[in-house]
PDB file of C-alpha atoms in Angstrom:
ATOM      1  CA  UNK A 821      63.756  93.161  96.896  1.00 59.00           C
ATOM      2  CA  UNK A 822      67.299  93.082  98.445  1.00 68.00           C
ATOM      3  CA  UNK A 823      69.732  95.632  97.788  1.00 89.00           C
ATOM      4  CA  UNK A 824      72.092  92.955  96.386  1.00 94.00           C
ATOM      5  CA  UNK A 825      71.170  89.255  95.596  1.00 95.00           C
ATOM      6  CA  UNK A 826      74.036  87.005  95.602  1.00 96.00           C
ATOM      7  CA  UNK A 827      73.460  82.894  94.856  1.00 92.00           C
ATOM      8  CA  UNK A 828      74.786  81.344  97.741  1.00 91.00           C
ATOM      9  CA  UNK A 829      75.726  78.098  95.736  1.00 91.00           C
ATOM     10  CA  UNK A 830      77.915  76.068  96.693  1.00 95.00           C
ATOM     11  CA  UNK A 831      79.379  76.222  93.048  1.00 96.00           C
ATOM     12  CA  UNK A 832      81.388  73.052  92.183  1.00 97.00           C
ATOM     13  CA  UNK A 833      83.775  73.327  89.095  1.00 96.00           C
ATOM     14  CA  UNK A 834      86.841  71.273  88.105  1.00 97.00           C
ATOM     15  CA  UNK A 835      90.576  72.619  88.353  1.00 97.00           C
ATOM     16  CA  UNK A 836      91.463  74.490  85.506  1.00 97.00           C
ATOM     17  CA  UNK A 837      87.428  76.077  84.829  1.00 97.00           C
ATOM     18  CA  UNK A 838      87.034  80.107  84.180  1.00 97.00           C
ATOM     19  CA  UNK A 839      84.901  80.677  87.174  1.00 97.00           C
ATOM     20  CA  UNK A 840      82.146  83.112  87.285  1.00 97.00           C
ATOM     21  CA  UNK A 841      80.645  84.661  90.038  1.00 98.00           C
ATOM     22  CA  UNK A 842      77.985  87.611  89.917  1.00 97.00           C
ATOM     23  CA  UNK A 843      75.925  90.081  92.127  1.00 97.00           C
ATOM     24  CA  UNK A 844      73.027  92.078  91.328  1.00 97.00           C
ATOM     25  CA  UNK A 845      71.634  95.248  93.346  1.00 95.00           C
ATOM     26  CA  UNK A 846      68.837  97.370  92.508  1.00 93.00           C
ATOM     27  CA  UNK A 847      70.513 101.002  94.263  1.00 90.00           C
ATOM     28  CA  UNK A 848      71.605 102.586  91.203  1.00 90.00           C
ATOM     29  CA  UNK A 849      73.232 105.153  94.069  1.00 90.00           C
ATOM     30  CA  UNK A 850      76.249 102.591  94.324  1.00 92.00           C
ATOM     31  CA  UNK A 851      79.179 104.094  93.538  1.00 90.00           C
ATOM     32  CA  UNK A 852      81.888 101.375  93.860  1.00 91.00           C
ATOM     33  CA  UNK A 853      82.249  97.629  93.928  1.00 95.00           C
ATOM     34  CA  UNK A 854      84.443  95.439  95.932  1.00 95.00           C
ATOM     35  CA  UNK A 855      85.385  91.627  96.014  1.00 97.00           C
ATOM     36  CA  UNK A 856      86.227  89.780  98.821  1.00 97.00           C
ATOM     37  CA  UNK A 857      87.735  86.129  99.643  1.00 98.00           C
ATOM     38  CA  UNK A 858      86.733  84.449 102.409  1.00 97.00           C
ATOM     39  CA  UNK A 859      88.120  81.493 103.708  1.00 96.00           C
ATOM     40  CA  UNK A 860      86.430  79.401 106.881  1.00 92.00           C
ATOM     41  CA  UNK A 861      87.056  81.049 110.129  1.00 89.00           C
ATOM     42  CA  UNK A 862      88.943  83.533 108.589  1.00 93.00           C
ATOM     43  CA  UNK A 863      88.789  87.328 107.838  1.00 95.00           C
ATOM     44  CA  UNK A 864      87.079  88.792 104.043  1.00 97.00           C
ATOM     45  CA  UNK A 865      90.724  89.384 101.967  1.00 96.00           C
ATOM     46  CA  UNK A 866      90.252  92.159  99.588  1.00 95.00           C
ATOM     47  CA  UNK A 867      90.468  90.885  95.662  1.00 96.00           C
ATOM     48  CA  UNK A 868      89.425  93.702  93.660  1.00 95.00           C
ATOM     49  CA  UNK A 869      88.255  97.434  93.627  1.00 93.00           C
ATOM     50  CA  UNK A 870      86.475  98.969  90.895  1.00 92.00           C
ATOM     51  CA  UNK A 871      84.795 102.478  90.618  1.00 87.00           C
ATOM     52  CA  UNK A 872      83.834 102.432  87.203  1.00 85.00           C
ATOM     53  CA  UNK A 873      81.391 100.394  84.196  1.00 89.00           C
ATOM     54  CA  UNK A 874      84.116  98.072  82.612  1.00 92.00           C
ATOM     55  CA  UNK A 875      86.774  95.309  83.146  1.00 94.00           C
ATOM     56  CA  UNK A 876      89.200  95.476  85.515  1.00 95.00           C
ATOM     57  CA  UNK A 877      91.885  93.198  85.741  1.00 96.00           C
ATOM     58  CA  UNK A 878      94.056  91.526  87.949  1.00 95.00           C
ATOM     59  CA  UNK A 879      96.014  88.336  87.682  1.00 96.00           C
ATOM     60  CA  UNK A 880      94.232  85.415  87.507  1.00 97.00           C
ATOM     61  CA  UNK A 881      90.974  87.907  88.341  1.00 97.00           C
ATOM     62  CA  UNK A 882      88.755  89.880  86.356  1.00 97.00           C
ATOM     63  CA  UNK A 883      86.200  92.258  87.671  1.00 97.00           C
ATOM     64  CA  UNK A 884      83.428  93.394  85.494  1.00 97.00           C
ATOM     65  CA  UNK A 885      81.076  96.002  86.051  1.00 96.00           C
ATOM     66  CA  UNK A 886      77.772  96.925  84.513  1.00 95.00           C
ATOM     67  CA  UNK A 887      76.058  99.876  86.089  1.00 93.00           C
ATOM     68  CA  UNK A 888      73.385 100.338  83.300  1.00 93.00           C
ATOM     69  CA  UNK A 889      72.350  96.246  84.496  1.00 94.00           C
ATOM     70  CA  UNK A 890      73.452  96.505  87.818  1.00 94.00           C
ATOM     71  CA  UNK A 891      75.098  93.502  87.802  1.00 95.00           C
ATOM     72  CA  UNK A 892      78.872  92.889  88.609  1.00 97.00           C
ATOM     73  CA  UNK A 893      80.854  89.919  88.390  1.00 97.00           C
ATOM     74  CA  UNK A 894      84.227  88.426  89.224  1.00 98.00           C
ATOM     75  CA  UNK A 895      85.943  85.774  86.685  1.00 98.00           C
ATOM     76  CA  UNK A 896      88.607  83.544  88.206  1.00 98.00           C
ATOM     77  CA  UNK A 897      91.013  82.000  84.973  1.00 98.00           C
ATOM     78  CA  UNK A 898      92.809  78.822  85.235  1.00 97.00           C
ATOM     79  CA  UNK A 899      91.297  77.932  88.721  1.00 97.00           C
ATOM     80  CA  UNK A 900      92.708  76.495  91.846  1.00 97.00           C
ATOM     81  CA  UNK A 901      92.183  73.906  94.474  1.00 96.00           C
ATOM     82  CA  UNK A 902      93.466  77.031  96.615  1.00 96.00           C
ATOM     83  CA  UNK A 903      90.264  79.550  95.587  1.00 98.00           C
ATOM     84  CA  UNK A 904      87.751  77.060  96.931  1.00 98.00           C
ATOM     85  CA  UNK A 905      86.513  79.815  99.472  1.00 97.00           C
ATOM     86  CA  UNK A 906      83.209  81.728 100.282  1.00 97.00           C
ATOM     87  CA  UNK A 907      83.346  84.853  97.473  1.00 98.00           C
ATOM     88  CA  UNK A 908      81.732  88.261  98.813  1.00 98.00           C
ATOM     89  CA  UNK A 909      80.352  91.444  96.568  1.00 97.00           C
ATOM     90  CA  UNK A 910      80.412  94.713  98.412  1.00 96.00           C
ATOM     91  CA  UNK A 911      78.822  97.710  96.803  1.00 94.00           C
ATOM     92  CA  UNK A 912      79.273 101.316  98.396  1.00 91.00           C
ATOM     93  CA  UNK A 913      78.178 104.544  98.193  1.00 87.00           C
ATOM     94  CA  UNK A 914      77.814 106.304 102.025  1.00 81.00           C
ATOM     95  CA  UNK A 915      77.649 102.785 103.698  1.00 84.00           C
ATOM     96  CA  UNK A 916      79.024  99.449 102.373  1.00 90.00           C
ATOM     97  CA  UNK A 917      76.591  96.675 101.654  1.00 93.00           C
ATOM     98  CA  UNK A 918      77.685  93.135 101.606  1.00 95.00           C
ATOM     99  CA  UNK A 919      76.356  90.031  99.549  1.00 96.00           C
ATOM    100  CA  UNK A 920      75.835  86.927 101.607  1.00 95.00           C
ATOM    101  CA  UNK A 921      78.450  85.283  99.667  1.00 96.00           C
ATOM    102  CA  UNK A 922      78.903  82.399  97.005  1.00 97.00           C
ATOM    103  CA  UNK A 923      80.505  79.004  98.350  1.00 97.00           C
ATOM    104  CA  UNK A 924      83.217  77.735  95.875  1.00 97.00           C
ATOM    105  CA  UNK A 925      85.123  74.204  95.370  1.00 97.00           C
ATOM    106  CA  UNK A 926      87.088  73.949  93.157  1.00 97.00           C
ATOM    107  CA  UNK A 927      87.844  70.188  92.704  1.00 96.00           C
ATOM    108  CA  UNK A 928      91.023  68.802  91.877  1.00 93.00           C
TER     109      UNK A 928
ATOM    110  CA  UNK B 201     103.081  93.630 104.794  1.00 67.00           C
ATOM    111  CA  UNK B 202     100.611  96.169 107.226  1.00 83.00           C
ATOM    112  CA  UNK B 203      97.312  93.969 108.806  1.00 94.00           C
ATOM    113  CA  UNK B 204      94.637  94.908 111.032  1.00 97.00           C
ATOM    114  CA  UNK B 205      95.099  93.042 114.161  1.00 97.00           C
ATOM    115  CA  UNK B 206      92.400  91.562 116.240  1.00 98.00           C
ATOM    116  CA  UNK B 207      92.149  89.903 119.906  1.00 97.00           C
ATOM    117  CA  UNK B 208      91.176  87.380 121.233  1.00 97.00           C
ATOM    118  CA  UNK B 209      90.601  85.200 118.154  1.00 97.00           C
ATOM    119  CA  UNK B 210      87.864  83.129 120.011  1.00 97.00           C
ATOM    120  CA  UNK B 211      85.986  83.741 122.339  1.00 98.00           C
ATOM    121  CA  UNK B 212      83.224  81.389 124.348  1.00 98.00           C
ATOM    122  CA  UNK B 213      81.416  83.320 127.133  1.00 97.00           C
ATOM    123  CA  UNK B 214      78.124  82.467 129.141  1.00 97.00           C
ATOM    124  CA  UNK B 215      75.352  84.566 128.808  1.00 96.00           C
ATOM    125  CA  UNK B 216      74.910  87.512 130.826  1.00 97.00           C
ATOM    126  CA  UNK B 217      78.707  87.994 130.925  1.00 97.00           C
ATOM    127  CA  UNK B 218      80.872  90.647 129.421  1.00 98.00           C
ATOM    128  CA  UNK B 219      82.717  90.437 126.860  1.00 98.00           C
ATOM    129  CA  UNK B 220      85.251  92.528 125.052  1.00 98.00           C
ATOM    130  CA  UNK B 221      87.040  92.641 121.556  1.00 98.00           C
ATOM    131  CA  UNK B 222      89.924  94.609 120.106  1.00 98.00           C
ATOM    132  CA  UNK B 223      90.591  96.252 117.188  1.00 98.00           C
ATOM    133  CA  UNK B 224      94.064  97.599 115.641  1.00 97.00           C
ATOM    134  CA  UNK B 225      93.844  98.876 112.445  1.00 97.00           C
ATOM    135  CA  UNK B 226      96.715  99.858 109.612  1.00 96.00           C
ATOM    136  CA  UNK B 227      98.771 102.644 110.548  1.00 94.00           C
ATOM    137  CA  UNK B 228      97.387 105.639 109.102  1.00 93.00           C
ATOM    138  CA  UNK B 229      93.851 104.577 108.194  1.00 95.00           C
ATOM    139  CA  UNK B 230      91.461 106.748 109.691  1.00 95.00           C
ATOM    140  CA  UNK B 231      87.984 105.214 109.057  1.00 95.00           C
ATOM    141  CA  UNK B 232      87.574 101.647 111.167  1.00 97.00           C
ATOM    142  CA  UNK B 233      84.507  99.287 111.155  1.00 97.00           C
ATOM    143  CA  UNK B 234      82.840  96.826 113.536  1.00 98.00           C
ATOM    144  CA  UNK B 235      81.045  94.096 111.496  1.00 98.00           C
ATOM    145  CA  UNK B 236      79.549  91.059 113.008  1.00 98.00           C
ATOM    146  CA  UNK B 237      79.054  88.278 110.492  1.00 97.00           C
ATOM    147  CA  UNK B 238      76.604  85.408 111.229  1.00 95.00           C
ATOM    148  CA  UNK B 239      77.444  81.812 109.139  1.00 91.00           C
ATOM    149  CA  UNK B 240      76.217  81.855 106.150  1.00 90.00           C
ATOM    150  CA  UNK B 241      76.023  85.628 106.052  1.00 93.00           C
ATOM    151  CA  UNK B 242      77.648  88.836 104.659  1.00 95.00           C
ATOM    152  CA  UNK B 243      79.552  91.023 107.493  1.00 96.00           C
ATOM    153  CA  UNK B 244      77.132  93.725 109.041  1.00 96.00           C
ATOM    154  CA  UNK B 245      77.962  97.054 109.900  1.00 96.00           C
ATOM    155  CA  UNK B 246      77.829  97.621 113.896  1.00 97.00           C
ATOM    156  CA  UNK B 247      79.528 101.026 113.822  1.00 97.00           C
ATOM    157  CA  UNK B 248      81.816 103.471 111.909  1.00 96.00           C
ATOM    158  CA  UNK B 249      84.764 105.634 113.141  1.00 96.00           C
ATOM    159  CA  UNK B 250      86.462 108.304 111.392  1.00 95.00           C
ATOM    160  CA  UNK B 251      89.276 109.117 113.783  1.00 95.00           C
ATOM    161  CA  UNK B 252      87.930 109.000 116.896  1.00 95.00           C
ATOM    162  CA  UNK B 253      84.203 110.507 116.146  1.00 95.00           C
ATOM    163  CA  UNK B 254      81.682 107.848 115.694  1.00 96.00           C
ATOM    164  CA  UNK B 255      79.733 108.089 112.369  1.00 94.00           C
ATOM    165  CA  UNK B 256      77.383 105.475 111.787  1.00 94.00           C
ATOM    166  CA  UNK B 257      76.337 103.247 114.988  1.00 96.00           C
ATOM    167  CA  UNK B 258      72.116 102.633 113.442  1.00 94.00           C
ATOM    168  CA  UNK B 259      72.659  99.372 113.761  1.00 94.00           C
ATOM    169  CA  UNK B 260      75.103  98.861 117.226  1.00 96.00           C
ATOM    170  CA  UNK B 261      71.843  97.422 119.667  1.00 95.00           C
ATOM    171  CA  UNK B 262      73.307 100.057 121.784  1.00 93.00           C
ATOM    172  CA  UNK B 263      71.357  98.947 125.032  1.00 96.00           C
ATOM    173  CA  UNK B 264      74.085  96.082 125.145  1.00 97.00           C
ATOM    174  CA  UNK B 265      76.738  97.262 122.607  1.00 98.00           C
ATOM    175  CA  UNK B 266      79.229  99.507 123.080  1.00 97.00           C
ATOM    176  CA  UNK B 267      82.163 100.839 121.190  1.00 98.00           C
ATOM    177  CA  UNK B 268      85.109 103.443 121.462  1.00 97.00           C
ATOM    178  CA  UNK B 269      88.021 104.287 119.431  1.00 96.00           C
ATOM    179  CA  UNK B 270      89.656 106.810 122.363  1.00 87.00           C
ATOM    180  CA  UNK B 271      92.498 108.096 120.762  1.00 89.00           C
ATOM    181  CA  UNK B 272      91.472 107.727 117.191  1.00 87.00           C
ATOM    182  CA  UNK B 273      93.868 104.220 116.501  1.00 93.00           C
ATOM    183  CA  UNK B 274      92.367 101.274 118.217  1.00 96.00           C
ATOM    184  CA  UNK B 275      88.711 100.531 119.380  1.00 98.00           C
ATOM    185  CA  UNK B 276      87.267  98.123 121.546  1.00 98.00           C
ATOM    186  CA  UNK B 277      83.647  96.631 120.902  1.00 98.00           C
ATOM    187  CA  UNK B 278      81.709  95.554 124.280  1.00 98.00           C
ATOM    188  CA  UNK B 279      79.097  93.321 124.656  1.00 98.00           C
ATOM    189  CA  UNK B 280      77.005  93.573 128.322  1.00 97.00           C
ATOM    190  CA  UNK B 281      75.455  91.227 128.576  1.00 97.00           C
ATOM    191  CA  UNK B 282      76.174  89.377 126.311  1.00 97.00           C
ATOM    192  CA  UNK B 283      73.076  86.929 124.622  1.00 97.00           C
ATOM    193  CA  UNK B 284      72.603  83.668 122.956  1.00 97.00           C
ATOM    194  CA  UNK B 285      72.141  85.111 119.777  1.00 96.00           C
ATOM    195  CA  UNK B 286      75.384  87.309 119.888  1.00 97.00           C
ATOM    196  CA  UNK B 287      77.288  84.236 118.860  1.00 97.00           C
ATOM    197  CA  UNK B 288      79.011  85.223 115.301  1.00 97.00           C
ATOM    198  CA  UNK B 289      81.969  86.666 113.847  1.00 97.00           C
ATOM    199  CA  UNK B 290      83.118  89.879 114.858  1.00 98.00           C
ATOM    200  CA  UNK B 291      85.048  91.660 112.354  1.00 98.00           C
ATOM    201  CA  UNK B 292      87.507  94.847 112.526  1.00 98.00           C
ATOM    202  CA  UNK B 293      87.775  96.654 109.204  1.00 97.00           C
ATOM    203  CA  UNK B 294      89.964 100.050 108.042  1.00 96.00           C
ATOM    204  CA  UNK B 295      90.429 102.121 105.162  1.00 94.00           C
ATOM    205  CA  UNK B 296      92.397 105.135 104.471  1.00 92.00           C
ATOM    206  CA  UNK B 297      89.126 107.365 104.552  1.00 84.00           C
ATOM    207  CA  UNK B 298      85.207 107.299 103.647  1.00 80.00           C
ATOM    208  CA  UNK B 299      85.022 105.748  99.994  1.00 77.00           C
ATOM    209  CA  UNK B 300      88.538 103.673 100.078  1.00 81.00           C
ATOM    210  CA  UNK B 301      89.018  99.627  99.745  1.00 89.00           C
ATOM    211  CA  UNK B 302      88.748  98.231 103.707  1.00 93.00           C
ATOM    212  CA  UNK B 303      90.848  95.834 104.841  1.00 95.00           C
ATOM    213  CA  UNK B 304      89.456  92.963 107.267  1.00 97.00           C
ATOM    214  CA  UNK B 305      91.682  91.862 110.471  1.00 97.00           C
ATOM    215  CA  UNK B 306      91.284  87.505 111.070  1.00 97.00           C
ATOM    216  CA  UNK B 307      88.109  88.128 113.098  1.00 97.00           C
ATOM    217  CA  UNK B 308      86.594  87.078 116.718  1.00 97.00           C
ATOM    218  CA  UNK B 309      84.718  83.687 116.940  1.00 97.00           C
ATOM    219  CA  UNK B 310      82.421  84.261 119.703  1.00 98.00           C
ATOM    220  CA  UNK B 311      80.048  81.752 121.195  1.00 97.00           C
ATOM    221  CA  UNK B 312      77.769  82.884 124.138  1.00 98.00           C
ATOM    222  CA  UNK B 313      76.429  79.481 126.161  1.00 97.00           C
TER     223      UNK B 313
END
């Protein structure tokens, strides 16, 4: 078993859909959770940081966190054309590991 | 707002050639990252600075690889020779310390013919 299974999609969903993206990892040793943006040929942009079970909450996005499932997720309100992008899960503790990514379009 | 700056932005080289990245992280961040990240992939750790003291280069294939951060601000990732299978995305990362969010520069494309 991977340390963290992300689907790869792509995940198609029209303009204005609550998007929801999740990771699951089976080191209960992680200590922190990260989301990343990633748009073609360009560099992972940081969209939330979390240390902690819960929600956290940031504009449009919502990070939830589940350590007793470990399983995290990433809800995107009111979507875009804009957050069509590749979405990433890192999950830390001494070393970061990184999900391979979920492709999503949003269509118009 | 402060970026981590990256150059060249593409790269094609032939095989067997050298090759070299840069890396210029946010002022004040003392941990920086070498990723490379293949299509259709997560980014990879190659190797881990803190300052200038390398702390994590398992996974750098260091007969080829190489990778210095001199005076503890920029680095510079080398590739001799470089292979057919070294084409990817080479990413510079930093964070304030061990444990903090990292911040990605824009990458290097390379492609080794």
């Amino acid at each position: 078993q991977k340390e963290v299974e992300q689907d790869p999609g792509p995940l198609s969903v029209p303009e204005g859909a609550i998007v929801s993206l999740n990771c699951t990892y089976s080191n209960s040793a992680f200590q922190y959770f990260m989301w990343y943006r990633q748009y073609s040929r360009k560099g992972p942009e940081l969209l939330m940081y979390t240390y902690s079970s819960g929600n956290k909450e940031d504009g449009r996005f919502t990070a939830q966190v589940d350590k007793s499932s470990k399983y995290i997720s990433l809800f995107i309100r009111d979507s875009q054309p804009s957050d069509s992008a590749t979405y990433l899960c890192a999950l830390g503790d001494d070393k970061i590991i990184f999900g391979k990514g979920t492709r999503l379009h949003i269509l118009p | 707002e402060a970026e981590v700056a990256q150059s060249p932005r593409y790269k094609i080289t032939e095989k067997s050639q050298a090759v070299a990245f840069w890396c210029d992280p946010i002022s004040g961040h003392a941990t920086l990252y070498w990723y490379r990240q293949i299509l259709g992939q997560g980014p990879e750790l190659l190797v881990q600075f803190q300052d200038e003291s390398v702390v994590d280069d398992s996974q750098l294939p260091k007969d080829r690889f190489s990778a210095e951060r001199l005076k503890g601000v920029d680095s510079t990732l080398k590739i001799q020779p470089a292979e057919l299978g070294d084409s990817a995305m080479y990413l510079c990362a930093s964070s304030l310390s061990e444990r903090h969010e990292q911040y990605f520069g824009p990458g290097t494309r390379l492609t080794v013919t």
